[in-house]
Amino acid sequence: MSADTLVTLHGRAVLACAPDGPRLCGGDDAMDVIGAALGHGADLVLLPVRRLAVEFFTLRTGVAGEVVQKFVNYRLRLAVVGDISAHVARSTALRDFVTESDRGDQLWFVDTMAELEERLRRRDQRATA
């Protein structure tokens, strides 16, 4: 198992979670990641989609809400990186959740690291404009 690492993206400390780490199945698991992020001074967590329990993508389970709320409470941004198209295709509610999340600044769903870096670049441009 590889370790989570601290990286810098657009001047931000980012905790890049290892793809083969433990799955986030609820708030307690989210707290483990949050603790690591805060310990490294990160303000953004990059989480590979495979680290999320499948229940995360079934909104009625409450797992997504519980996990995301923990990040909000600790003022940490979360970027889920990877293909979630199969999950989105099965659920209108999830599609709407992803769309709304991507409009904000707290939670993003991106397919690739390049897409995340582009969003950060655009965000920085808006902040300095």
PDB file of C-alpha atoms in Angstrom:
ATOM      1  CA  MET A   1       0.000   0.000   0.000  1.00  0.00           C
ATOM      2  CA  SER A   2       1.378   3.389  -0.950  1.00  0.00           C
ATOM      3  CA  ALA A   3       1.154   6.351   1.377  1.00  0.00           C
ATOM      4  CA  ASP A   4      -0.772   9.579   1.096  1.00  0.00           C
ATOM      5  CA  THR A   5       1.543  12.403   0.073  1.00  0.00           C
ATOM      6  CA  LEU A   6       1.652  16.161   0.385  1.00  0.00           C
ATOM      7  CA  VAL A   7       1.932  17.949  -2.959  1.00  0.00           C
ATOM      8  CA  THR A   8       1.706  21.562  -4.021  1.00  0.00           C
ATOM      9  CA  LEU A   9      -0.767  22.603  -6.717  1.00  0.00           C
ATOM     10  CA  HIS A  10      -1.035  26.259  -7.657  1.00  0.00           C
ATOM     11  CA  GLY A  11       0.619  27.296  -4.416  1.00  0.00           C
ATOM     12  CA  ARG A  12      -1.691  25.170  -2.263  1.00  0.00           C
ATOM     13  CA  ALA A  13      -0.769  22.353   0.058  1.00  0.00           C
ATOM     14  CA  VAL A  14      -2.755  19.333  -1.140  1.00  0.00           C
ATOM     15  CA  LEU A  15      -3.008  15.937   0.504  1.00  0.00           C
ATOM     16  CA  ALA A  16      -2.988  13.458  -2.376  1.00  0.00           C
ATOM     17  CA  CYS A  17      -4.518  10.262  -1.056  1.00  0.00           C
ATOM     18  CA  ALA A  18      -3.082   6.990  -2.292  1.00  0.00           C
ATOM     19  CA  PRO A  19      -5.440   5.089  -4.608  1.00  0.00           C
ATOM     20  CA  ASP A  20      -5.004   1.868  -2.680  1.00  0.00           C
ATOM     21  CA  GLY A  21      -5.701   3.289   0.779  1.00  0.00           C
ATOM     22  CA  PRO A  22      -8.711   2.464   2.945  1.00  0.00           C
ATOM     23  CA  ARG A  23     -12.173   3.246   1.616  1.00  0.00           C
ATOM     24  CA  LEU A  24     -14.219   6.066   3.051  1.00  0.00           C
ATOM     25  CA  CYS A  25     -17.440   4.481   4.249  1.00  0.00           C
ATOM     26  CA  GLY A  26     -18.621   7.256   6.537  1.00  0.00           C
ATOM     27  CA  GLY A  27     -17.728  10.133   8.794  1.00  0.00           C
ATOM     28  CA  ASP A  28     -15.167   8.278  10.905  1.00  0.00           C
ATOM     29  CA  ASP A  29     -13.195   7.322   7.827  1.00  0.00           C
ATOM     30  CA  ALA A  30     -13.401  10.894   6.586  1.00  0.00           C
ATOM     31  CA  MET A  31     -11.992  12.073   9.928  1.00  0.00           C
ATOM     32  CA  ASP A  32      -8.906   9.907   9.409  1.00  0.00           C
ATOM     33  CA  VAL A  33      -8.228  11.669   6.094  1.00  0.00           C
ATOM     34  CA  ILE A  34      -9.067  15.069   7.566  1.00  0.00           C
ATOM     35  CA  GLY A  35      -6.662  14.485  10.452  1.00  0.00           C
ATOM     36  CA  ALA A  36      -3.896  13.613   8.021  1.00  0.00           C
ATOM     37  CA  ALA A  37      -4.653  16.681   5.888  1.00  0.00           C
ATOM     38  CA  LEU A  38      -4.663  19.027   8.860  1.00  0.00           C
ATOM     39  CA  GLY A  39      -1.468  17.439  10.163  1.00  0.00           C
ATOM     40  CA  HIS A  40       0.222  18.276   6.853  1.00  0.00           C
ATOM     41  CA  GLY A  41      -1.255  21.786   6.689  1.00  0.00           C
ATOM     42  CA  ALA A  42      -3.263  20.948   3.561  1.00  0.00           C
ATOM     43  CA  ASP A  43      -6.388  22.878   2.590  1.00  0.00           C
ATOM     44  CA  LEU A  44      -7.405  20.547  -0.233  1.00  0.00           C
ATOM     45  CA  VAL A  45      -7.702  16.768  -0.266  1.00  0.00           C
ATOM     46  CA  LEU A  46      -7.342  14.897  -3.525  1.00  0.00           C
ATOM     47  CA  LEU A  47      -9.211  11.608  -3.208  1.00  0.00           C
ATOM     48  CA  PRO A  48      -9.181   8.936  -5.912  1.00  0.00           C
ATOM     49  CA  VAL A  49     -12.717   7.780  -6.651  1.00  0.00           C
ATOM     50  CA  ARG A  50     -11.794   4.185  -5.830  1.00  0.00           C
ATOM     51  CA  ARG A  51     -11.307   5.247  -2.202  1.00  0.00           C
ATOM     52  CA  LEU A  52     -15.035   5.976  -1.865  1.00  0.00           C
ATOM     53  CA  ALA A  53     -17.369   3.184  -0.787  1.00  0.00           C
ATOM     54  CA  VAL A  54     -20.010   2.376  -3.387  1.00  0.00           C
ATOM     55  CA  GLU A  55     -22.645   3.605  -0.904  1.00  0.00           C
ATOM     56  CA  PHE A  56     -21.277   7.120  -1.359  1.00  0.00           C
ATOM     57  CA  PHE A  57     -22.833   7.140  -4.818  1.00  0.00           C
ATOM     58  CA  THR A  58     -26.278   6.093  -3.569  1.00  0.00           C
ATOM     59  CA  LEU A  59     -27.347   9.340  -1.954  1.00  0.00           C
ATOM     60  CA  ARG A  60     -30.192   7.868   0.068  1.00  0.00           C
ATOM     61  CA  THR A  61     -27.619   5.996   2.202  1.00  0.00           C
ATOM     62  CA  GLY A  62     -26.424   9.312   3.612  1.00  0.00           C
ATOM     63  CA  VAL A  63     -22.757   8.378   3.217  1.00  0.00           C
ATOM     64  CA  ALA A  64     -22.001  11.220   0.782  1.00  0.00           C
ATOM     65  CA  GLY A  65     -23.670  13.769   3.021  1.00  0.00           C
ATOM     66  CA  GLU A  66     -21.845  12.515   6.096  1.00  0.00           C
ATOM     67  CA  VAL A  67     -18.433  12.496   4.405  1.00  0.00           C
ATOM     68  CA  VAL A  68     -18.852  15.874   2.723  1.00  0.00           C
ATOM     69  CA  GLN A  69     -20.193  17.493   5.906  1.00  0.00           C
ATOM     70  CA  LYS A  70     -17.043  16.460   7.786  1.00  0.00           C
ATOM     71  CA  PHE A  71     -14.891  18.213   5.196  1.00  0.00           C
ATOM     72  CA  VAL A  72     -17.117  21.303   5.362  1.00  0.00           C
ATOM     73  CA  ASN A  73     -16.925  21.359   9.161  1.00  0.00           C
ATOM     74  CA  TYR A  74     -13.130  21.406   9.030  1.00  0.00           C
ATOM     75  CA  ARG A  75     -13.009  23.866   6.124  1.00  0.00           C
ATOM     76  CA  LEU A  76     -11.164  21.449   3.890  1.00  0.00           C
ATOM     77  CA  ARG A  77     -11.895  21.269   0.199  1.00  0.00           C
ATOM     78  CA  LEU A  78     -12.299  17.869  -1.412  1.00  0.00           C
ATOM     79  CA  ALA A  79     -11.586  16.873  -5.001  1.00  0.00           C
ATOM     80  CA  VAL A  80     -12.714  13.400  -6.048  1.00  0.00           C
ATOM     81  CA  VAL A  81     -10.601  12.317  -9.001  1.00  0.00           C
ATOM     82  CA  GLY A  82     -11.704   9.588 -11.385  1.00  0.00           C
ATOM     83  CA  ASP A  83     -14.504   8.430 -13.636  1.00  0.00           C
ATOM     84  CA  ILE A  84     -17.916   8.381 -11.933  1.00  0.00           C
ATOM     85  CA  SER A  85     -19.950   8.333 -15.137  1.00  0.00           C
ATOM     86  CA  ALA A  86     -21.417   4.876 -14.483  1.00  0.00           C
ATOM     87  CA  HIS A  87     -22.718   6.016 -11.080  1.00  0.00           C
ATOM     88  CA  VAL A  88     -24.092   9.268 -12.497  1.00  0.00           C
ATOM     89  CA  ALA A  89     -25.838   7.423 -15.335  1.00  0.00           C
ATOM     90  CA  ARG A  90     -27.811   5.384 -12.791  1.00  0.00           C
ATOM     91  CA  SER A  91     -29.000   8.284 -10.639  1.00  0.00           C
ATOM     92  CA  THR A  92     -30.555  11.618 -11.477  1.00  0.00           C
ATOM     93  CA  ALA A  93     -30.130  12.694  -7.856  1.00  0.00           C
ATOM     94  CA  LEU A  94     -26.408  11.937  -7.984  1.00  0.00           C
ATOM     95  CA  ARG A  95     -26.063  13.741 -11.314  1.00  0.00           C
ATOM     96  CA  ASP A  96     -27.684  16.821  -9.766  1.00  0.00           C
ATOM     97  CA  PHE A  97     -25.491  16.544  -6.653  1.00  0.00           C
ATOM     98  CA  VAL A  98     -22.339  16.386  -8.778  1.00  0.00           C
ATOM     99  CA  THR A  99     -23.454  19.296 -10.953  1.00  0.00           C
ATOM    100  CA  GLU A 100     -24.198  21.495  -7.937  1.00  0.00           C
ATOM    101  CA  SER A 101     -20.995  20.478  -6.170  1.00  0.00           C
ATOM    102  CA  ASP A 102     -18.906  21.334  -9.205  1.00  0.00           C
ATOM    103  CA  ARG A 103     -20.428  24.824  -9.302  1.00  0.00           C
ATOM    104  CA  GLY A 104     -19.138  25.529  -5.814  1.00  0.00           C
ATOM    105  CA  ASP A 105     -15.724  25.566  -4.248  1.00  0.00           C
ATOM    106  CA  GLN A 106     -16.019  22.921  -1.519  1.00  0.00           C
ATOM    107  CA  LEU A 107     -16.379  19.668  -3.473  1.00  0.00           C
ATOM    108  CA  TRP A 108     -15.339  18.923  -7.025  1.00  0.00           C
ATOM    109  CA  PHE A 109     -15.622  15.780  -9.098  1.00  0.00           C
ATOM    110  CA  VAL A 110     -12.976  15.662 -11.826  1.00  0.00           C
ATOM    111  CA  ASP A 111     -11.960  12.901 -14.224  1.00  0.00           C
ATOM    112  CA  THR A 112      -8.226  13.633 -14.200  1.00  0.00           C
ATOM    113  CA  MET A 113      -5.504  15.518 -12.387  1.00  0.00           C
ATOM    114  CA  ALA A 114      -5.179  17.756 -15.432  1.00  0.00           C
ATOM    115  CA  GLU A 115      -8.836  18.765 -15.039  1.00  0.00           C
ATOM    116  CA  LEU A 116      -8.260  19.551 -11.364  1.00  0.00           C
ATOM    117  CA  GLU A 117      -5.230  21.658 -12.172  1.00  0.00           C
ATOM    118  CA  GLU A 118      -7.229  23.560 -14.810  1.00  0.00           C
ATOM    119  CA  ARG A 119     -10.006  24.288 -12.319  1.00  0.00           C
ATOM    120  CA  LEU A 120      -7.497  25.542  -9.780  1.00  0.00           C
ATOM    121  CA  ARG A 121      -5.894  27.746 -12.436  1.00  0.00           C
ATOM    122  CA  ARG A 122      -9.279  29.226 -13.420  1.00  0.00           C
ATOM    123  CA  ARG A 123     -10.171  29.744  -9.754  1.00  0.00           C
ATOM    124  CA  ASP A 124      -6.900  31.604  -9.172  1.00  0.00           C
ATOM    125  CA  GLN A 125      -7.535  33.788 -12.223  1.00  0.00           C
ATOM    126  CA  ARG A 126     -10.999  34.729 -10.934  1.00  0.00           C
ATOM    127  CA  ALA A 127      -9.559  35.537  -7.518  1.00  0.00           C
ATOM    128  CA  THR A 128      -6.992  37.929  -8.967  1.00  0.00           C
ATOM    129  CA  ALA A 129      -9.296  39.541 -11.527  1.00  0.00           C
TER     130      ALA A 129
END
